[in-house]
PDB file of C-alpha atoms in Angstrom:
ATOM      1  CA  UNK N   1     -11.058 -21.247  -5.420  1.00 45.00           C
ATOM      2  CA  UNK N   2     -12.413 -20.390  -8.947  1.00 37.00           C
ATOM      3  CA  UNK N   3     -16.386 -19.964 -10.066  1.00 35.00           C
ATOM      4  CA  UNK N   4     -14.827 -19.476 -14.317  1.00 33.00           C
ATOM      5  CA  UNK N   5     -16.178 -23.018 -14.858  1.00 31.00           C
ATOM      6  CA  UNK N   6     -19.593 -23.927 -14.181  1.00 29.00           C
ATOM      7  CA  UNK N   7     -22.149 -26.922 -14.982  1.00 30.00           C
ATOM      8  CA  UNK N   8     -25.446 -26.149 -16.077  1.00 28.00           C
ATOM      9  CA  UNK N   9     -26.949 -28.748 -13.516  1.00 30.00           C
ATOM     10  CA  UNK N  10     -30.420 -28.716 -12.109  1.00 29.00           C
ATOM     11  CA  UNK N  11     -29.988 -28.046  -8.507  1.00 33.00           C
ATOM     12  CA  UNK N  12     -30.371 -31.043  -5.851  1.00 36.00           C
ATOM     13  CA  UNK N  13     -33.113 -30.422  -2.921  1.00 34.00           C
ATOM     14  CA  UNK N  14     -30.917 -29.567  -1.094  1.00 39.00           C
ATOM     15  CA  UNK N  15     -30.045 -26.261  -2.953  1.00 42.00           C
ATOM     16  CA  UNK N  16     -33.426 -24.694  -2.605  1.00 43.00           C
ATOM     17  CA  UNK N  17     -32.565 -21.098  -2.862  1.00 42.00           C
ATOM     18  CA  UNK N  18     -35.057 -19.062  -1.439  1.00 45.00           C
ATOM     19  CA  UNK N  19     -37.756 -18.275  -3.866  1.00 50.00           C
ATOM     20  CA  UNK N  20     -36.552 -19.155  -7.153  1.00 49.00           C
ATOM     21  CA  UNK N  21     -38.806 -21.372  -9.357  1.00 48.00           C
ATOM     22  CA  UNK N  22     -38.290 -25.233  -8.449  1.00 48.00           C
ATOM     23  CA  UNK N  23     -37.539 -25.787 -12.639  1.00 50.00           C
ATOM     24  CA  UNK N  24     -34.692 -23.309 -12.815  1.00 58.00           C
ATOM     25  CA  UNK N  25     -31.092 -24.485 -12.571  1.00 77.00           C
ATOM     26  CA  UNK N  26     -29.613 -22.412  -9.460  1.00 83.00           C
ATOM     27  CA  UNK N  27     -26.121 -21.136  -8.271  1.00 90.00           C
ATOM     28  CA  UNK N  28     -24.767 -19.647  -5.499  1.00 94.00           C
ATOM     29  CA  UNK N  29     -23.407 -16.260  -6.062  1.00 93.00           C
ATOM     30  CA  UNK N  30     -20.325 -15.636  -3.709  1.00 95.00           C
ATOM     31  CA  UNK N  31     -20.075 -12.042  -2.045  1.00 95.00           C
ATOM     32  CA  UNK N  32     -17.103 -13.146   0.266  1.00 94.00           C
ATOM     33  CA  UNK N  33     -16.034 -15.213   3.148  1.00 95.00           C
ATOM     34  CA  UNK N  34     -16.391 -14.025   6.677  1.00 95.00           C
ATOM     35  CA  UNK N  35     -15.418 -15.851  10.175  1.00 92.00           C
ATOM     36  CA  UNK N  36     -17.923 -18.268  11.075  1.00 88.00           C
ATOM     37  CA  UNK N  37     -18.953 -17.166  14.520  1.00 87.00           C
ATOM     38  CA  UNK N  38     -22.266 -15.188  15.047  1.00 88.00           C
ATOM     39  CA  UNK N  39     -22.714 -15.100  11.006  1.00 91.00           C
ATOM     40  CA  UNK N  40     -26.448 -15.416  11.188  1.00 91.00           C
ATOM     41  CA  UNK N  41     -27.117 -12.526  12.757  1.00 90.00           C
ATOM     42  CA  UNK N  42     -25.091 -10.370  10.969  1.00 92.00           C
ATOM     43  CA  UNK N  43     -26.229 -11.485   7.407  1.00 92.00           C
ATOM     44  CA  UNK N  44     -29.406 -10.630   8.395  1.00 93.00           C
ATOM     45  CA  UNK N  45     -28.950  -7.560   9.249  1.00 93.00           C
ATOM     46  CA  UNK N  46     -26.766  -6.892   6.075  1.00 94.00           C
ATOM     47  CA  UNK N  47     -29.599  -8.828   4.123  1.00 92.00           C
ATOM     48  CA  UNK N  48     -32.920  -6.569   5.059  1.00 91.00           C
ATOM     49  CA  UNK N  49     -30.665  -3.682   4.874  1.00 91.00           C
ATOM     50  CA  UNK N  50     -29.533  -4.288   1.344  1.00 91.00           C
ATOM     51  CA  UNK N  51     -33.093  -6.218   0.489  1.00 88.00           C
ATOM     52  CA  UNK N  52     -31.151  -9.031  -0.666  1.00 90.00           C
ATOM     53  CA  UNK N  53     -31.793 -12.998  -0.414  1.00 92.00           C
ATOM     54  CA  UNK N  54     -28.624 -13.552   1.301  1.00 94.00           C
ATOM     55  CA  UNK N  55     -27.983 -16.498   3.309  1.00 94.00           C
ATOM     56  CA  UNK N  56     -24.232 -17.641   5.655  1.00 94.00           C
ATOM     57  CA  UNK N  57     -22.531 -21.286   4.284  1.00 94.00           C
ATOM     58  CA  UNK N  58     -20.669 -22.169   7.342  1.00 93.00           C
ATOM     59  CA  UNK N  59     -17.374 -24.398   7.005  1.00 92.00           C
ATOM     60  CA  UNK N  60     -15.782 -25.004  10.165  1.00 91.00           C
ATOM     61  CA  UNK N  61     -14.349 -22.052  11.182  1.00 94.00           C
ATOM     62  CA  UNK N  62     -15.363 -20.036   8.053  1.00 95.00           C
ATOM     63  CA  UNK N  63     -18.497 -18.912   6.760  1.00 95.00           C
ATOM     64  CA  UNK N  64     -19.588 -17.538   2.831  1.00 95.00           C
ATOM     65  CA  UNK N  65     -21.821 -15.129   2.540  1.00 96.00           C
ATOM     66  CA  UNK N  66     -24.159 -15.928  -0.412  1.00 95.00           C
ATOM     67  CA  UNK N  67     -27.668 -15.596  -2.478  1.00 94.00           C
ATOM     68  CA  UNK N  68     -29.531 -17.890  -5.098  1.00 93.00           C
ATOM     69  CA  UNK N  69     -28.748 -16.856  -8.394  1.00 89.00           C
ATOM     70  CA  UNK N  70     -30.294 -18.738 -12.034  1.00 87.00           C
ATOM     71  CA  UNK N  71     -27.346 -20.126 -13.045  1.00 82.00           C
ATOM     72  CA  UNK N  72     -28.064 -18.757 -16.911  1.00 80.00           C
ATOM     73  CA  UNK N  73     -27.749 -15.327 -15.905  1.00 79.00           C
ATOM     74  CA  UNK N  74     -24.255 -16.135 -15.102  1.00 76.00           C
ATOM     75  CA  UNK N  75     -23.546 -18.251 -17.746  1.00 75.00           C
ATOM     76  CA  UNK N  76     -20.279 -16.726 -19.979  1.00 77.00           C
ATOM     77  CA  UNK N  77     -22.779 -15.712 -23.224  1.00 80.00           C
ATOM     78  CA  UNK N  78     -25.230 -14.217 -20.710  1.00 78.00           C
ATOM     79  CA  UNK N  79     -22.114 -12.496 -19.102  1.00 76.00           C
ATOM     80  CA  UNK N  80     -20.920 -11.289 -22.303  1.00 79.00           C
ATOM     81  CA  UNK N  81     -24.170  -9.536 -23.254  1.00 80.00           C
ATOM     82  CA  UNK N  82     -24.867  -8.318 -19.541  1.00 75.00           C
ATOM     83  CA  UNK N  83     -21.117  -6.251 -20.463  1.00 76.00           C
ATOM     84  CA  UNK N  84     -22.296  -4.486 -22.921  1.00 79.00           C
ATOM     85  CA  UNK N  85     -25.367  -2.852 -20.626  1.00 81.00           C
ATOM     86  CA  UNK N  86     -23.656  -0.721 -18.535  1.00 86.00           C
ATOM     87  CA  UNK N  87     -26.566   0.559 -16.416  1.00 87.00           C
ATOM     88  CA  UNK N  88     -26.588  -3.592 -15.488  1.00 83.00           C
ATOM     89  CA  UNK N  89     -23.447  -3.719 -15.049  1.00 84.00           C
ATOM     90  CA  UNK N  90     -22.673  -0.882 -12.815  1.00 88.00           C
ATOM     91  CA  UNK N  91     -26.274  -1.768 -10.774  1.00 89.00           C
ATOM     92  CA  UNK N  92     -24.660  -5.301  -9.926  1.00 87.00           C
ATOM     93  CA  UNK N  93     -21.339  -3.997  -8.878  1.00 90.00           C
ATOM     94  CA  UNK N  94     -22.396  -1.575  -6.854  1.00 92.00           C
ATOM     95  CA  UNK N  95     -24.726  -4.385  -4.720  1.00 92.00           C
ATOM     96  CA  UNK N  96     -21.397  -6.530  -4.452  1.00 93.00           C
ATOM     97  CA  UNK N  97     -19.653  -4.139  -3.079  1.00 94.00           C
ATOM     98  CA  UNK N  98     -22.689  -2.906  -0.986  1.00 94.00           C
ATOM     99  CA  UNK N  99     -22.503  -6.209   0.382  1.00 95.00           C
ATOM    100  CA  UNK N 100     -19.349  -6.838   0.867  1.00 95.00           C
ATOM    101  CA  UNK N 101     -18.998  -2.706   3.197  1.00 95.00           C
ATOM    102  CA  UNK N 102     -21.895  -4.337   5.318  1.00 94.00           C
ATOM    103  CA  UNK N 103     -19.574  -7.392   6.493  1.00 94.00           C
ATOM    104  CA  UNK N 104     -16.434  -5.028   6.802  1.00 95.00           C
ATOM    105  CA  UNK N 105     -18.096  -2.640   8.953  1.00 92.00           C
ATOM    106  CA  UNK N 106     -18.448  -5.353  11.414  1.00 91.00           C
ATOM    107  CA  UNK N 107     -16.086  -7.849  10.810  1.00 93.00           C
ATOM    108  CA  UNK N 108     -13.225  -8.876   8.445  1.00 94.00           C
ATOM    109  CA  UNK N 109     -14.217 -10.345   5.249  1.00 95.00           C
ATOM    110  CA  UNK N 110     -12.441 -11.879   1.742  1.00 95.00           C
ATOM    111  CA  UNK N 111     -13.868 -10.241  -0.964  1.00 94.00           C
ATOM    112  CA  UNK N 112     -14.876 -12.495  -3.733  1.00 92.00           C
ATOM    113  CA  UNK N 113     -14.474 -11.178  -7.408  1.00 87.00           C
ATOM    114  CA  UNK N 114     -17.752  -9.966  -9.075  1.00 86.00           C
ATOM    115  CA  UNK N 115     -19.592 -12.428 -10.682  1.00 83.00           C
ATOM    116  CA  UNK N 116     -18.287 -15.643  -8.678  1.00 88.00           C
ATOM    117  CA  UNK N 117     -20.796 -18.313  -8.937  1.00 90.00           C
ATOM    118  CA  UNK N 118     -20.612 -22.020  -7.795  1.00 92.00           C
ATOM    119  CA  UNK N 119     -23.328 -24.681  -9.116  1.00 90.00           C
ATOM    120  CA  UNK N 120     -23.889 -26.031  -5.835  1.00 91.00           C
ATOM    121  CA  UNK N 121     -23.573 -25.730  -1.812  1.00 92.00           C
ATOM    122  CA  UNK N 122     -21.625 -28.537  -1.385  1.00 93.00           C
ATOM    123  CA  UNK N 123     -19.066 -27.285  -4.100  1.00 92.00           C
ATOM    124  CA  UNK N 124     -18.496 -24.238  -2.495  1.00 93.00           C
ATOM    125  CA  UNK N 125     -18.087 -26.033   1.059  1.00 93.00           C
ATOM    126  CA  UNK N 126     -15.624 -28.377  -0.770  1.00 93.00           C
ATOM    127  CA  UNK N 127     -13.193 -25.046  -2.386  1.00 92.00           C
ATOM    128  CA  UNK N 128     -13.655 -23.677   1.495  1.00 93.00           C
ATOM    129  CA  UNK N 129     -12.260 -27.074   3.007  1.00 94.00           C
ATOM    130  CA  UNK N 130      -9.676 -27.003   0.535  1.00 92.00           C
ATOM    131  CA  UNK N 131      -8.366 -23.620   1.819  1.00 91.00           C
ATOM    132  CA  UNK N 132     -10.115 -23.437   4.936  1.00 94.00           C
ATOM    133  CA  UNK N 133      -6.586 -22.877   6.899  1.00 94.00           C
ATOM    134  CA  UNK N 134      -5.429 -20.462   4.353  1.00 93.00           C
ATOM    135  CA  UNK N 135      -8.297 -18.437   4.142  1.00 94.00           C
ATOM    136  CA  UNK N 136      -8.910 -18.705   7.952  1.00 94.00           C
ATOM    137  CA  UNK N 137      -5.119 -16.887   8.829  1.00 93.00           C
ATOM    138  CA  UNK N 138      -5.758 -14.370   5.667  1.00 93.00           C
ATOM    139  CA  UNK N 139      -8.925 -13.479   7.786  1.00 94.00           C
ATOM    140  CA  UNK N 140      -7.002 -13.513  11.020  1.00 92.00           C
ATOM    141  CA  UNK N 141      -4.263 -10.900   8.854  1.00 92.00           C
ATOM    142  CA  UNK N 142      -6.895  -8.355   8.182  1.00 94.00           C
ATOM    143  CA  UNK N 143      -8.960  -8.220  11.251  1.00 93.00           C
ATOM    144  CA  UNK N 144      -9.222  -4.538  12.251  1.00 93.00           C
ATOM    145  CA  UNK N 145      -7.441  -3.042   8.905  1.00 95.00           C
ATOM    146  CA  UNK N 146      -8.491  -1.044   5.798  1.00 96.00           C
ATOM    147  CA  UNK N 147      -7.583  -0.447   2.313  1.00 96.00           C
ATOM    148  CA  UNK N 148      -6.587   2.885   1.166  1.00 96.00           C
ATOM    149  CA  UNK N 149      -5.144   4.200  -2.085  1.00 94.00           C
ATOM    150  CA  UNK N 150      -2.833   6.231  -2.355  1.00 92.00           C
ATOM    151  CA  UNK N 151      -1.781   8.151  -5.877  1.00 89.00           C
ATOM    152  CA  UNK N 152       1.122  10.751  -5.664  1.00 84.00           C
ATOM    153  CA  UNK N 153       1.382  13.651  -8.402  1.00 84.00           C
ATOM    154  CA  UNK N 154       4.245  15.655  -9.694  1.00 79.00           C
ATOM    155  CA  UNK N 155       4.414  18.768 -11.487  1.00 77.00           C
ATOM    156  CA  UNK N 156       6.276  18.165 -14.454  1.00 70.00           C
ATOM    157  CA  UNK N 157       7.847  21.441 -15.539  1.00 71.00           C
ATOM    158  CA  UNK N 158       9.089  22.111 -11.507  1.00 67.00           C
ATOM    159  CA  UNK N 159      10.674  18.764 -12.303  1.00 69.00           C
ATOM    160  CA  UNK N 160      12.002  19.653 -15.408  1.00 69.00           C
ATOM    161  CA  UNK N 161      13.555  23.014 -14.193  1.00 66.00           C
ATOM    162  CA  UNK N 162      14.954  21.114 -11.098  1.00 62.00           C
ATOM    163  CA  UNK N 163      17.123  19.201 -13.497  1.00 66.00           C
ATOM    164  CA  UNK N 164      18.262  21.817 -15.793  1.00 64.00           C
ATOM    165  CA  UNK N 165      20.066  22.242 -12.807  1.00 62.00           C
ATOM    166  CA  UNK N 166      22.106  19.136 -12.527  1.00 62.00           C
ATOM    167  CA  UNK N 167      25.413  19.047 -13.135  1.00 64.00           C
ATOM    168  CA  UNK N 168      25.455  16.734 -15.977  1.00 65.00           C
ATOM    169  CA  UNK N 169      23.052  18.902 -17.977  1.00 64.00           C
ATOM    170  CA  UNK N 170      25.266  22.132 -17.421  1.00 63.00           C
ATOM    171  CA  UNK N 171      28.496  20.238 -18.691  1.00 65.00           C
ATOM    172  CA  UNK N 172      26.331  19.069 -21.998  1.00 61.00           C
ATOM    173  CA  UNK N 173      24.801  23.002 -22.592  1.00 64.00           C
ATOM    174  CA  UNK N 174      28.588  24.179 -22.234  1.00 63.00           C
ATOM    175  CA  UNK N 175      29.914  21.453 -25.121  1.00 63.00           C
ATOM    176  CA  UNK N 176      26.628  22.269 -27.350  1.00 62.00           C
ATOM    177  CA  UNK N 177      27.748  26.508 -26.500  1.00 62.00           C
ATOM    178  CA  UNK N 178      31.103  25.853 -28.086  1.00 62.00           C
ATOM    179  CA  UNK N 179      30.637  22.858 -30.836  1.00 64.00           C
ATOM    180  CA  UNK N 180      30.378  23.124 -34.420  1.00 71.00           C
ATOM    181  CA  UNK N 181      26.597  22.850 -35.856  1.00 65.00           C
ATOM    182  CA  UNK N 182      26.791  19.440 -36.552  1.00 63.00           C
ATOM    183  CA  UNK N 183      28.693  18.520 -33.560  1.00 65.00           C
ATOM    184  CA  UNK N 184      25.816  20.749 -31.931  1.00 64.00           C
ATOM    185  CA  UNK N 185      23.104  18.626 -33.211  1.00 64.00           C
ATOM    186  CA  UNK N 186      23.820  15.795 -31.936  1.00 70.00           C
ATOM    187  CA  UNK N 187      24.619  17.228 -28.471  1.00 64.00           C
ATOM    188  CA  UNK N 188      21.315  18.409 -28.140  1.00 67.00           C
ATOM    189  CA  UNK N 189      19.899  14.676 -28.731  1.00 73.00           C
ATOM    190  CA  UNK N 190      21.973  13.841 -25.915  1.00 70.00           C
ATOM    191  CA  UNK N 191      21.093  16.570 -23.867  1.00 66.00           C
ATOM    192  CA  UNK N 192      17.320  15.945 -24.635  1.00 71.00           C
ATOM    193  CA  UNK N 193      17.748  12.176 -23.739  1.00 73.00           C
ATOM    194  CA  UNK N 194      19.790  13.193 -20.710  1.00 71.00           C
ATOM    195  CA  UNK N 195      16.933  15.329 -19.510  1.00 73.00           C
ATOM    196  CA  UNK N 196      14.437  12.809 -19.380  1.00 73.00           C
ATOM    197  CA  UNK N 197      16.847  10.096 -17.762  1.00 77.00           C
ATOM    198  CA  UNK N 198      17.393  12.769 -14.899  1.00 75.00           C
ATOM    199  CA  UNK N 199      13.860  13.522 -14.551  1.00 76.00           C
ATOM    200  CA  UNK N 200      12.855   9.705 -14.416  1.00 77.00           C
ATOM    201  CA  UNK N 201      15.135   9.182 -12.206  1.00 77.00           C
ATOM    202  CA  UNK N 202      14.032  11.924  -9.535  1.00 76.00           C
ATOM    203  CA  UNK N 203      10.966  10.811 -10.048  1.00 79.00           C
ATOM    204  CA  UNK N 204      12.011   6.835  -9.553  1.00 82.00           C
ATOM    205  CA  UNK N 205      13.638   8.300  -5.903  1.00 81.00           C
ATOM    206  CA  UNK N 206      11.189  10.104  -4.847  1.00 80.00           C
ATOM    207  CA  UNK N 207       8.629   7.672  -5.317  1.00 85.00           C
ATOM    208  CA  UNK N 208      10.576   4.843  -3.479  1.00 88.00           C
ATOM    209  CA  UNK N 209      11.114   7.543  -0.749  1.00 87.00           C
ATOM    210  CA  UNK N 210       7.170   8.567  -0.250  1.00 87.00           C
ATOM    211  CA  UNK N 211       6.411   4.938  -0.358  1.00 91.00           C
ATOM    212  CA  UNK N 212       8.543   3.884   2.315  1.00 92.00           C
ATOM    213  CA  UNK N 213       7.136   6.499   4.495  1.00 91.00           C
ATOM    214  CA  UNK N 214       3.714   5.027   4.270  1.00 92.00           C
ATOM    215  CA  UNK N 215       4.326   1.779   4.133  1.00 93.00           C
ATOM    216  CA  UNK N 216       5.447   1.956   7.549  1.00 92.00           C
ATOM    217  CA  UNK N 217       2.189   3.088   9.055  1.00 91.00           C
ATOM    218  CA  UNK N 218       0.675  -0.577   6.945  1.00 94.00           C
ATOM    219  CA  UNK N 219       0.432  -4.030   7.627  1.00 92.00           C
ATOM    220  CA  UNK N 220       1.259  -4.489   3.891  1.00 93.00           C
ATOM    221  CA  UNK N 221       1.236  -2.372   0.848  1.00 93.00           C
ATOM    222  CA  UNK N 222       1.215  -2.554  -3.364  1.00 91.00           C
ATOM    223  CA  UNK N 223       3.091   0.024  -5.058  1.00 85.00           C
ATOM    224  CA  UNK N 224       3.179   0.813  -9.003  1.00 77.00           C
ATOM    225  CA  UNK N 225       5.251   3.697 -10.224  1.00 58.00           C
ATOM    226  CA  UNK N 226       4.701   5.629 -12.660  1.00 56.00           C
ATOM    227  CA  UNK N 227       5.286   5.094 -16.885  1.00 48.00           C
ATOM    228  CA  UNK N 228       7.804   7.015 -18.308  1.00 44.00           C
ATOM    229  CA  UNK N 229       8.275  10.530 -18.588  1.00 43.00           C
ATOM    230  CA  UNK N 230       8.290  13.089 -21.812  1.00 42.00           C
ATOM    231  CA  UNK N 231       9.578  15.905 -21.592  1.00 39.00           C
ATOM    232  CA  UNK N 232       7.570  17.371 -24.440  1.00 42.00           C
ATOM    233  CA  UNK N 233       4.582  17.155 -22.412  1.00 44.00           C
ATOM    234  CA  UNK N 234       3.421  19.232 -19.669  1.00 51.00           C
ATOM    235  CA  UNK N 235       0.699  19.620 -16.424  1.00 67.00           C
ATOM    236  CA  UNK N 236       1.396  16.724 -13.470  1.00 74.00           C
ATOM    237  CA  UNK N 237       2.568  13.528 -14.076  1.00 76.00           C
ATOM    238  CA  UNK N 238       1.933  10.446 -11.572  1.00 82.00           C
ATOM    239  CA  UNK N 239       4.701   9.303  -9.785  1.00 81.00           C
ATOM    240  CA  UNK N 240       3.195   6.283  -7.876  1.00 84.00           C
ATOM    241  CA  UNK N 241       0.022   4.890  -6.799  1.00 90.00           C
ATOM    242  CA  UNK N 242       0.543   2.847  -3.694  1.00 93.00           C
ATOM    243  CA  UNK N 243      -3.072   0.595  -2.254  1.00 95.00           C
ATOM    244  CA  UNK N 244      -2.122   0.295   1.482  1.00 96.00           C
ATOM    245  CA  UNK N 245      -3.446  -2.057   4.312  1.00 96.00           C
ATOM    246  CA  UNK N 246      -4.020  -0.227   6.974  1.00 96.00           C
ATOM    247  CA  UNK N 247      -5.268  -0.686  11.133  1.00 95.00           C
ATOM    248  CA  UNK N 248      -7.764   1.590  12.692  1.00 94.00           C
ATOM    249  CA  UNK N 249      -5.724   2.512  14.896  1.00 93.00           C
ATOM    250  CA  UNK N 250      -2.805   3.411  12.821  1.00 92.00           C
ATOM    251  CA  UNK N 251      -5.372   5.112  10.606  1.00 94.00           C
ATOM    252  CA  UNK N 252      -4.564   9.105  12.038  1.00 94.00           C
ATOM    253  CA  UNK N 253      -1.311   8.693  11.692  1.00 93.00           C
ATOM    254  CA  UNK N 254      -1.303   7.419   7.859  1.00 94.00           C
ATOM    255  CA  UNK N 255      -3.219  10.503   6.973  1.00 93.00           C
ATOM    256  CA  UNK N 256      -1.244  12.754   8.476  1.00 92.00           C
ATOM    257  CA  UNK N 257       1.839  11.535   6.592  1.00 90.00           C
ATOM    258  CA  UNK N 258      -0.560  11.115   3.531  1.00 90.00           C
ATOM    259  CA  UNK N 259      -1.137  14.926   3.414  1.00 86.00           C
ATOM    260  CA  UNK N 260       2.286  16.335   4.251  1.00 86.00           C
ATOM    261  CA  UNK N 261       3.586  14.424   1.050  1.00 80.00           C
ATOM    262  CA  UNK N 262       2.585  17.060  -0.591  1.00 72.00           C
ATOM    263  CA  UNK N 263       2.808  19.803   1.651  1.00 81.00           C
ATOM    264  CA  UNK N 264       6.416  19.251   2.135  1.00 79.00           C
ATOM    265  CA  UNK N 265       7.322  19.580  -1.736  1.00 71.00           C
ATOM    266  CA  UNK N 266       5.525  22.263  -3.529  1.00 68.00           C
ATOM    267  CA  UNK N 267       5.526  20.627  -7.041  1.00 71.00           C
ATOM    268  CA  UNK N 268       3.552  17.692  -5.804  1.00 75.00           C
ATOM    269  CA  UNK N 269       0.034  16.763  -4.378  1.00 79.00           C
ATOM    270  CA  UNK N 270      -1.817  13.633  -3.651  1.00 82.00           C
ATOM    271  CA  UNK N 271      -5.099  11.971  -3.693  1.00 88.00           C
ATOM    272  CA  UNK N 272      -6.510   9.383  -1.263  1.00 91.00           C
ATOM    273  CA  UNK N 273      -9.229   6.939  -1.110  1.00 93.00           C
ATOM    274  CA  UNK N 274     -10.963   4.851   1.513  1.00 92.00           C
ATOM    275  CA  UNK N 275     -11.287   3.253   3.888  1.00 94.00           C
ATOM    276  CA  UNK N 276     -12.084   0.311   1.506  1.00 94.00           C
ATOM    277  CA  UNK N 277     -12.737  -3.397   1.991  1.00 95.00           C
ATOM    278  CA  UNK N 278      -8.859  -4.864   1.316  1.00 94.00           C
ATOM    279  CA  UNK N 279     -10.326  -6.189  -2.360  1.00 92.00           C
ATOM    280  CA  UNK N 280      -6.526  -5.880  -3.043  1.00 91.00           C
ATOM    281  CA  UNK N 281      -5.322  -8.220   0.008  1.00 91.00           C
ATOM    282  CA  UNK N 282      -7.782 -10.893  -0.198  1.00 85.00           C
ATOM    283  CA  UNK N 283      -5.892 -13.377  -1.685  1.00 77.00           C
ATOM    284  CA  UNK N 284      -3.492 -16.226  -0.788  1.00 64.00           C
ATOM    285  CA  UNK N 285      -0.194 -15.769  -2.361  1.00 51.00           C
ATOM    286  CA  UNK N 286      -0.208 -17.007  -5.784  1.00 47.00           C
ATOM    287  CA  UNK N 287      -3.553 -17.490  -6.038  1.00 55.00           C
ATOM    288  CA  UNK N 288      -6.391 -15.301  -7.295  1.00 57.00           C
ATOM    289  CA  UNK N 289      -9.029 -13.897  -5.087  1.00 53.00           C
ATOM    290  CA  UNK N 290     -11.286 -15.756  -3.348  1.00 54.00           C
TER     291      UNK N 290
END
């Protein structure tokens, strides 16, 4: 399902979005995709809470939650210049994802991207038929769960003294102790490069290690470690930063393990977000978000 590409058409009668002048050429801006049962009321509460023109687009077993939009103040020059505003653009991402907590707190819901926009009902009833099955078991996948983020922090000079420890390093400083000078210098290089390859590689293992220990207490999980270490520079350095699907239920436990991360290494410490709508799950595999 992708809004990139849209037609500047005049919209049929059909497409009468609420109170929009009859002239202008209308879209329907996409918040997300909810199950289809019971939609009505729940949009409407959602809708007089957030003051917003919101309306349900049922398909089968799936329903989009949506509002009239003119379709020029979407279109990709109007987009560009709306970018460089940033009070706009943080005021419109901030209602999307108003919108978008409202459904979550009650139900599970596909986040669509910011700024999705379809030229027409029946074109957004004929990407949810298209994927209706899809979208329908992604729904059924993250009924009851959360998103959380997870970033885990090193310091980098515990590190460092950690590995001026290992046995490699102590072989190198005992050649450099009894080489010539220029045999010296060029033991020190390696002993230098050596330093960082044994710090990265703590780091690599005890990312993989934390991870795993989450990830257990999810229903799925991302993970990105960390870039590459220096040893020239000081202060923390991030060793991951995991997003995390998580149930309510399981949601206790998770924290608990969240927080003795840190408490069981004293050069480390982590921050945590959430509970979040699962923006980062939403999607079918391959495919971009909804």
């Amino acid at each position: 399902m992708n809004a990139a590409t849209l037609q500047m058409t005049t919209k049929k009668q059909s497409d009468q979005p609420g109170e929009l002048d009859a002239t202008t050429a209308c879209g329907w801006y996409l918040y997300g995709i909810t199950h289809g049962e019971q939609v009505a009321e729940l949009v409407a509460a959602v809708a007089q809470e957030q003051g917003e023109p919101l309306q349900a687009l049922e398909q089968c077993q799936l329903a989009a939650i949506i509002k009239p939009v003119p379709l020029e103040e979407f279109s990709a020059e109007a987009l560009r210049l709306h970018a460089e505003d940033l009070s706009w653009l943080e005021a419109m991402v901030r209602g999307h994802n108003r919108i978008i907590e409202g459904i979550h707190q009650n139900r599970p819901v596909l986040p669509a991207r910011f700024g999705a926009v379809y030229p027409s009902r029946e074109a957004l009833q004929t990407a949810l038929a298209e994927r209706h099955d899809q979208l329908l078991a992604l729904l059924q996948q993250l009924e009851g769960c959360d998103e959380w983020g997870v970033r885990l922090y090193a310091d980098h000079r515990a590190l460092q003294q950690l590995a001026i420890e290992h046995p490699s390093l102590r072989s190198l400083k005992s050649e450099v102790a009894r080489a010539t000078p220029g045999r010296a210098y060029l033991l020190k290089r390696k002993l230098a490069d050596e330093l960082v390859s044994i710090i990265e590689q703590a780091l690599d293992d005890l990312a993989q290690a934390s991870y795993a220990r989450l990830k257990r207490e999810a229903v799925a999980g991302q993970f990105n470690v960390r870039a590459s270490v220096s040893t020239e520079s000081g202060g923390e350095r991030e060793v991951f930063h995991a997003l995390l699907l998580v149930r309510r239920d399981h949601q206790a436990t998770f924290l608990e393990k969240v927080q003795r991360l840190a408490e069981e290494h004293a050069e480390m410490h982590c921050e945590y977000s959430g509970p979040w709508p699962p923006y980062s799950f939403a999607r079918i595999a391959g495919e971009e978000a909804p």
